[in-house]
Tab-separated table of C-alpha atoms and ligand atoms in Angstrom:
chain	number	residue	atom	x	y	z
A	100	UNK	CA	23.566	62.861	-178.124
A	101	UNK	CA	23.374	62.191	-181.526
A	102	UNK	CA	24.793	64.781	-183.949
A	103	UNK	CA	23.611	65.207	-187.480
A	104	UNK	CA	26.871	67.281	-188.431
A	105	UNK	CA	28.687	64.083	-187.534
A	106	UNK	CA	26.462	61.701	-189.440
A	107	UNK	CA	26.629	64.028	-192.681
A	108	UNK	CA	30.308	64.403	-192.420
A	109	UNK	CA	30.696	60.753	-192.153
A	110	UNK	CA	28.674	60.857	-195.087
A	111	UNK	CA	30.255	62.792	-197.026
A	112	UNK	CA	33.384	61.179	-196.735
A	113	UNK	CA	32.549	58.171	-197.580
A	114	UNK	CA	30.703	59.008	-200.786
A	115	UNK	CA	33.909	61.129	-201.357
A	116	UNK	CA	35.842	57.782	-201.084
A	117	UNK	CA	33.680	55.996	-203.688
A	118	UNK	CA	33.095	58.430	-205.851
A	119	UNK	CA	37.600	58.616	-206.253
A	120	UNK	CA	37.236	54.608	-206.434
A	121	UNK	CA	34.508	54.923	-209.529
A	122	UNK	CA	36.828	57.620	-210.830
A	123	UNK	CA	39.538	55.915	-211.113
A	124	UNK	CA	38.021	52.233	-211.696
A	125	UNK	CA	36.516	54.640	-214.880
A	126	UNK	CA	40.195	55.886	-215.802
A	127	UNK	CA	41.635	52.197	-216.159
A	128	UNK	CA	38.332	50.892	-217.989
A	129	UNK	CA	37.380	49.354	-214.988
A	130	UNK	CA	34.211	48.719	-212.999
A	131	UNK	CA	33.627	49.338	-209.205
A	132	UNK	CA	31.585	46.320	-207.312
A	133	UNK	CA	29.884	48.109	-204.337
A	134	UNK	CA	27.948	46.512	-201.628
A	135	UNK	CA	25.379	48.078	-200.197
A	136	UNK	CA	23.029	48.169	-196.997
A	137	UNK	CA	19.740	49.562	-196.121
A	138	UNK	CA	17.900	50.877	-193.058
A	139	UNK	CA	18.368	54.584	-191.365
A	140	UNK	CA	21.956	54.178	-190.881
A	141	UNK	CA	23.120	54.659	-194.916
A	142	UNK	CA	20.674	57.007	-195.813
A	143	UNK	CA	22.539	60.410	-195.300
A	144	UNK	CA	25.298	58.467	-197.894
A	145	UNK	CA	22.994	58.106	-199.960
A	146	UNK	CA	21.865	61.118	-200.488
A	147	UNK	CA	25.261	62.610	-200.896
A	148	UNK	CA	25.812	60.133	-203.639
A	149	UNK	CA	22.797	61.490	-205.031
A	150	UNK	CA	24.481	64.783	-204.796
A	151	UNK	CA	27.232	63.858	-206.412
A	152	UNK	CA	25.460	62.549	-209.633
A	153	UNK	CA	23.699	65.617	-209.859
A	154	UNK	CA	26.043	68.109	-208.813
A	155	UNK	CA	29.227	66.935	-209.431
A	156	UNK	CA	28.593	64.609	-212.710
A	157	UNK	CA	29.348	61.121	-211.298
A	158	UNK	CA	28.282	58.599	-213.179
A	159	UNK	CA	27.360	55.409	-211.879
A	160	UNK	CA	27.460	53.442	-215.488
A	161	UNK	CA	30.755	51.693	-214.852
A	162	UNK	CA	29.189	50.511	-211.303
A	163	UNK	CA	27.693	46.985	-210.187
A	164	UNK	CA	25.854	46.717	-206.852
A	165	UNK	CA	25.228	43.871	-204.351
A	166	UNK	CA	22.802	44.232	-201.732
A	167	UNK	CA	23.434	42.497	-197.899
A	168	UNK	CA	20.033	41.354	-197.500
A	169	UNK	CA	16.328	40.906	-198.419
A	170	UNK	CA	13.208	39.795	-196.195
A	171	UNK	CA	11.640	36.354	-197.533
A	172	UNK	CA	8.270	36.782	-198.299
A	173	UNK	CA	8.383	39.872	-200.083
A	174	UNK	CA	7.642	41.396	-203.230
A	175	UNK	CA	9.696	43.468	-204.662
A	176	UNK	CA	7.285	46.332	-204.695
A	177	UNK	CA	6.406	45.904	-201.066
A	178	UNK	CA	7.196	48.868	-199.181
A	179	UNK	CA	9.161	47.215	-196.430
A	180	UNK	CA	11.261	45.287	-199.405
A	181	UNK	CA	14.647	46.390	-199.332
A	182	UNK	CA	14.502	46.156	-203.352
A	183	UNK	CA	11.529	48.885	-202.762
A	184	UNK	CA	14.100	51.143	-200.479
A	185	UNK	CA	17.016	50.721	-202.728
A	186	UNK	CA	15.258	52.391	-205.395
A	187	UNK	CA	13.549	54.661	-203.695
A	188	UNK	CA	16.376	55.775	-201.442
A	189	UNK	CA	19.342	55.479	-204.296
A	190	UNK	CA	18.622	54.077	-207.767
A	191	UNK	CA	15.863	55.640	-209.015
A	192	UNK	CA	18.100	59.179	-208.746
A	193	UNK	CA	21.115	57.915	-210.365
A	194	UNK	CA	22.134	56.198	-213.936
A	195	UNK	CA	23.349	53.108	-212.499
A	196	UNK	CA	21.880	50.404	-215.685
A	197	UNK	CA	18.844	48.653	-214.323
A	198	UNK	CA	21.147	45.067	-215.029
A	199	UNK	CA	23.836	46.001	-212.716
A	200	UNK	CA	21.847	45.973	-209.857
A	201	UNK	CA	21.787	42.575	-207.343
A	202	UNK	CA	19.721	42.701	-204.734
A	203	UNK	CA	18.909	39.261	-203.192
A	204	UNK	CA	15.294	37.989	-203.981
A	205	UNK	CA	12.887	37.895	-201.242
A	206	UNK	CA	10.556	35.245	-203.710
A	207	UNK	CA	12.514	32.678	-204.659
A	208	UNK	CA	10.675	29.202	-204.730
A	209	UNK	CA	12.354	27.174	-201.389
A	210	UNK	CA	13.574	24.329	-204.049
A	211	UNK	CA	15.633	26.951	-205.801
A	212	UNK	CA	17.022	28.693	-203.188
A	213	UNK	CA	20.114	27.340	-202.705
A	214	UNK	CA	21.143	27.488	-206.502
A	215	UNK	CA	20.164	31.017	-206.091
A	216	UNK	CA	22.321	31.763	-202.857
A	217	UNK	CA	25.412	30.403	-204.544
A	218	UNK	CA	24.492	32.054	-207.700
A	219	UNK	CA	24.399	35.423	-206.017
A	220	UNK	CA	28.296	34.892	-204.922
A	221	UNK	CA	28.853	33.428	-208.220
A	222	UNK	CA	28.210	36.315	-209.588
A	223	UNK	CA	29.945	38.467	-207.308
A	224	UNK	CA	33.229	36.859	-207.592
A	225	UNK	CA	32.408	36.928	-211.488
A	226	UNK	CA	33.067	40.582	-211.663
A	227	UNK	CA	35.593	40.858	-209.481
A	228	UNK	CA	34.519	40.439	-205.912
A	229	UNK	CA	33.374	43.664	-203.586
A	230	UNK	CA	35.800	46.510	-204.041
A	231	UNK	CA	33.891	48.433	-201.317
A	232	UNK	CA	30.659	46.858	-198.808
A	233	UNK	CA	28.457	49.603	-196.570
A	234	UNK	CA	27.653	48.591	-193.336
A	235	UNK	CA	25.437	49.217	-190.670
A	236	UNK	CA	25.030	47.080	-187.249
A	237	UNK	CA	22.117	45.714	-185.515
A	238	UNK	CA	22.052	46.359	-181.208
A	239	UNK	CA	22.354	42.464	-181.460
A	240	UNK	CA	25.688	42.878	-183.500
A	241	UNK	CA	24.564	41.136	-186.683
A	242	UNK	CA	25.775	42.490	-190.046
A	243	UNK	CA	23.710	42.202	-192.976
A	244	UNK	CA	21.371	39.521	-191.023
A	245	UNK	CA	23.938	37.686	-190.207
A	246	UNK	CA	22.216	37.334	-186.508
A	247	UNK	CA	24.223	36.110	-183.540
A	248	UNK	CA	25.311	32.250	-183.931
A	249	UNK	CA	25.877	33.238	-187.572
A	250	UNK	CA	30.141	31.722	-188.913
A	251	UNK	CA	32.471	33.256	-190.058
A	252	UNK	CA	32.834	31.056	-192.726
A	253	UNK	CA	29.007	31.402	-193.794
A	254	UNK	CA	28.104	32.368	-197.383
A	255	UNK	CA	24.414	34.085	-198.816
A	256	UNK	CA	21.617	31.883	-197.051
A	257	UNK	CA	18.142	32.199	-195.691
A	258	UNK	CA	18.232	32.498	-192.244
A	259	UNK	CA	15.720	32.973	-189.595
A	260	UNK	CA	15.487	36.542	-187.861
A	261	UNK	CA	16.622	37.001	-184.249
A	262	UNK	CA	13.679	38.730	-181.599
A	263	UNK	CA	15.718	41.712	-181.317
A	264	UNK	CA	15.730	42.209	-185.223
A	265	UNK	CA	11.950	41.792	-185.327
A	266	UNK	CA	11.530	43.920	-182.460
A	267	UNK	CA	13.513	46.530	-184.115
A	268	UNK	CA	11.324	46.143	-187.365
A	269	UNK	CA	7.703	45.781	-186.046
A	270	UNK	CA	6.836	49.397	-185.729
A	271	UNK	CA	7.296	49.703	-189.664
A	272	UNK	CA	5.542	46.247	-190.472
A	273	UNK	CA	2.614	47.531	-188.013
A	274	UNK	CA	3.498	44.671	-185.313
A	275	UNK	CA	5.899	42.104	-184.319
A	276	UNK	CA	3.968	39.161	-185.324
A	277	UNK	CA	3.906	41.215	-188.933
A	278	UNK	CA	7.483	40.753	-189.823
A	279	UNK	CA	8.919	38.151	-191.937
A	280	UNK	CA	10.336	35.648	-189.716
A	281	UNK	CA	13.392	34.828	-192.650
A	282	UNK	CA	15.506	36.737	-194.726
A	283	UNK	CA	18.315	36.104	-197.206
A	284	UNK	CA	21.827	37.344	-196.159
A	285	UNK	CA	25.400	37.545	-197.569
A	286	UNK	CA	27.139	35.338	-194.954
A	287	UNK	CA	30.098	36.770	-193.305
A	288	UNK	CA	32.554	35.127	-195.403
A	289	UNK	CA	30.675	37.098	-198.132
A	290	UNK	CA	31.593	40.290	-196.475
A	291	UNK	CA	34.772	39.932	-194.862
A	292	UNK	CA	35.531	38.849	-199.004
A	293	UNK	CA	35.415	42.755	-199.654
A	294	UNK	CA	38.742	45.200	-200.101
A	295	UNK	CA	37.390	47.815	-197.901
A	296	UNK	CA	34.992	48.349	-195.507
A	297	UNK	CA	32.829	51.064	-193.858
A	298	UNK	CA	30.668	50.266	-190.943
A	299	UNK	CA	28.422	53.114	-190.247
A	300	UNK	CA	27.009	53.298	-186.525
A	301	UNK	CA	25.132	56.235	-185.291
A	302	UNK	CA	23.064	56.963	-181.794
A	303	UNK	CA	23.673	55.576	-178.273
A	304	UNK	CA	21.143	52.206	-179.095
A	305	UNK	CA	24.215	51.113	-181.719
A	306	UNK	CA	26.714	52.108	-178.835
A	307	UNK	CA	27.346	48.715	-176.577
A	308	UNK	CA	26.900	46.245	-179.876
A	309	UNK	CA	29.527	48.531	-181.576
A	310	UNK	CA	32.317	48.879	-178.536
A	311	UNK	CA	31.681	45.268	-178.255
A	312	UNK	CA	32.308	44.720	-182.242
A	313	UNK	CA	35.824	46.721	-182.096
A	314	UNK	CA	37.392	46.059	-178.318
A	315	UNK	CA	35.540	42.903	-177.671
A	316	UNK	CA	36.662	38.991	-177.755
A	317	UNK	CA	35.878	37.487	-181.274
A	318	UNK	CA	32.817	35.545	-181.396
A	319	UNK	CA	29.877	34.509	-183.288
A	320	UNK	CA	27.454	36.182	-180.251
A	321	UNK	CA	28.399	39.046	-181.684
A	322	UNK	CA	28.887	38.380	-185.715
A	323	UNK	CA	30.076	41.973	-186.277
A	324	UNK	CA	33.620	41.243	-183.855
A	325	UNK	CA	34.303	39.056	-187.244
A	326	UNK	CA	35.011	42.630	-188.809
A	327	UNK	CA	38.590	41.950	-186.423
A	328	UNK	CA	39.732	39.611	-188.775
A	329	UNK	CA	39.787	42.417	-191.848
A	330	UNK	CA	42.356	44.759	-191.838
A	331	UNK	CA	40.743	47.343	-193.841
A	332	UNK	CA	37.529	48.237	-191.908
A	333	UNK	CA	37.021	52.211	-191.182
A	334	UNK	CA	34.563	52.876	-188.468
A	335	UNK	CA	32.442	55.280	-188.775
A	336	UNK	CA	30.671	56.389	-185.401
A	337	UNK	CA	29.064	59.888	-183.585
A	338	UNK	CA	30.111	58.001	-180.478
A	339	UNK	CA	32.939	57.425	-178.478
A	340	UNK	CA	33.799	53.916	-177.473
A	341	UNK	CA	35.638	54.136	-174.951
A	342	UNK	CA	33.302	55.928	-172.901
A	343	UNK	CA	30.943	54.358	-170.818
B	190	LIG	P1	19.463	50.726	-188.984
B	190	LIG	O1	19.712	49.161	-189.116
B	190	LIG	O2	20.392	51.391	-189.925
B	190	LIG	O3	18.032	50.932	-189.376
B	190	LIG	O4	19.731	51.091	-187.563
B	190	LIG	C1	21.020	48.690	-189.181
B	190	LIG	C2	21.044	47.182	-189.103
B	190	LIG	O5	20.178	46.585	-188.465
B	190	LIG	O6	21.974	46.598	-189.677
């Protein structure tokens, strides 16, 4: 059973965490490079960063953020576009500047796409690397879209979305045949890159993929065991795993 106290909780402790990491990053003249997810999963964070900003004065100025993921296909102002939910969801209720925002580009032109991809962790590694990445896990175990099969040593790429992703997605694109079939993804390396990591998983459909993720053998069937290898990964779950 799912429980919303739980979820906000989690929450709430995690914005707590990044909002001392932006404090302090501020303290030292610093800047914070977050990376950030989408779907249901990070939403209750979200808004509790949102609280923050408005309640509690954080300021988001001295932050940059890197999204995991974007369909291919499209636009930005597309509903389903993750660059659409970022805003909606985060961005458009905090001062983060406009130009510290990276959220991979669901249009680029195939010939440029590979520039872009390395660009993206160009960039990345330009300011620092990822002080913190959000995560959230797909029942198939893929992080970001890093879909089963994916390495350990891969990088940002377009890849091409596994049946249980698109089957997760079609009721919000109106159909399975309606979702894009690639996206662009940090690679694993990308993510494994960052200092600290929270993997948010809530609800008994996230319960076998995550158990299998934390007590399971390593393996790229199940890209989020990869999370093994870092040894500064909090978990964040309203379920226990070692339950049946
Ligand atoms: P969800 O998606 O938060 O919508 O469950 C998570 C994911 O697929 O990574």
């Amino acid at each position: 059973m799912i429980s919303q106290d739980t979820i906000d909780n989690h929450a709430k402790l995690i914005a707590f965490q990044i909002y001392d990491a932006i404090e302090q990053k501020k303290q030292n003249n610093e800047h914070l490079v977050l990376g950030l997810a989408t779907g249901s999963t990070p939403i209750p964070l979200y808004q509790e960063l949102i609280r923050l900003h408005q309640e509690a004065n954080l300021s988001f100025e001295n932050v940059y953020t890197f999204n995991l993921d974007e369909y291919c296909g499209l636009s930005e102002n597309h509903s389903e576009s993750y660059h659409y939910f970022m805003h909606h969801h985060l961005f458009d209720h905090i001062d983060i500047p406009k130009e510290n925002i990276f959220i991979p580009g669901g249009e680029v032109e195939p010939i440029f796409l590979k520039d872009y991809c390395v660009g993206y962790e160009k960039h990345m590694q330009e300011l620092g690397g990822l002080d913190i990445q959000i995560l959230g896990i797909g029942r198939n175990g893929h992080i970001g879209f890093n879909e089963p099969g994916s390495s350990v040593a891969s990088i940002t790429r377009k890849v091409e979305l596994h049946h249980v992703t698109k089957r997760d997605a079609a009721s919000a694109f109106g159909g399975f045949d309606f979702v894009p079939t690639h996206a662009i993804t940090m690679g694993m390396k990308t993510i494994l890159s960052a200092k600290q990591i929270y993997l948010m998983a809530f609800g008994e459909n996230k319960k076998q993929a995550t158990k299998q993720a934390i007590l399971g053998d390593i393996t790229d069937e199940l890209p989020a065991s990869f999370l093994q290898h870092h040894d500064n990964v909090s978990y964040c779950l309203d379920f226990d795993i070692y339950t049946k």
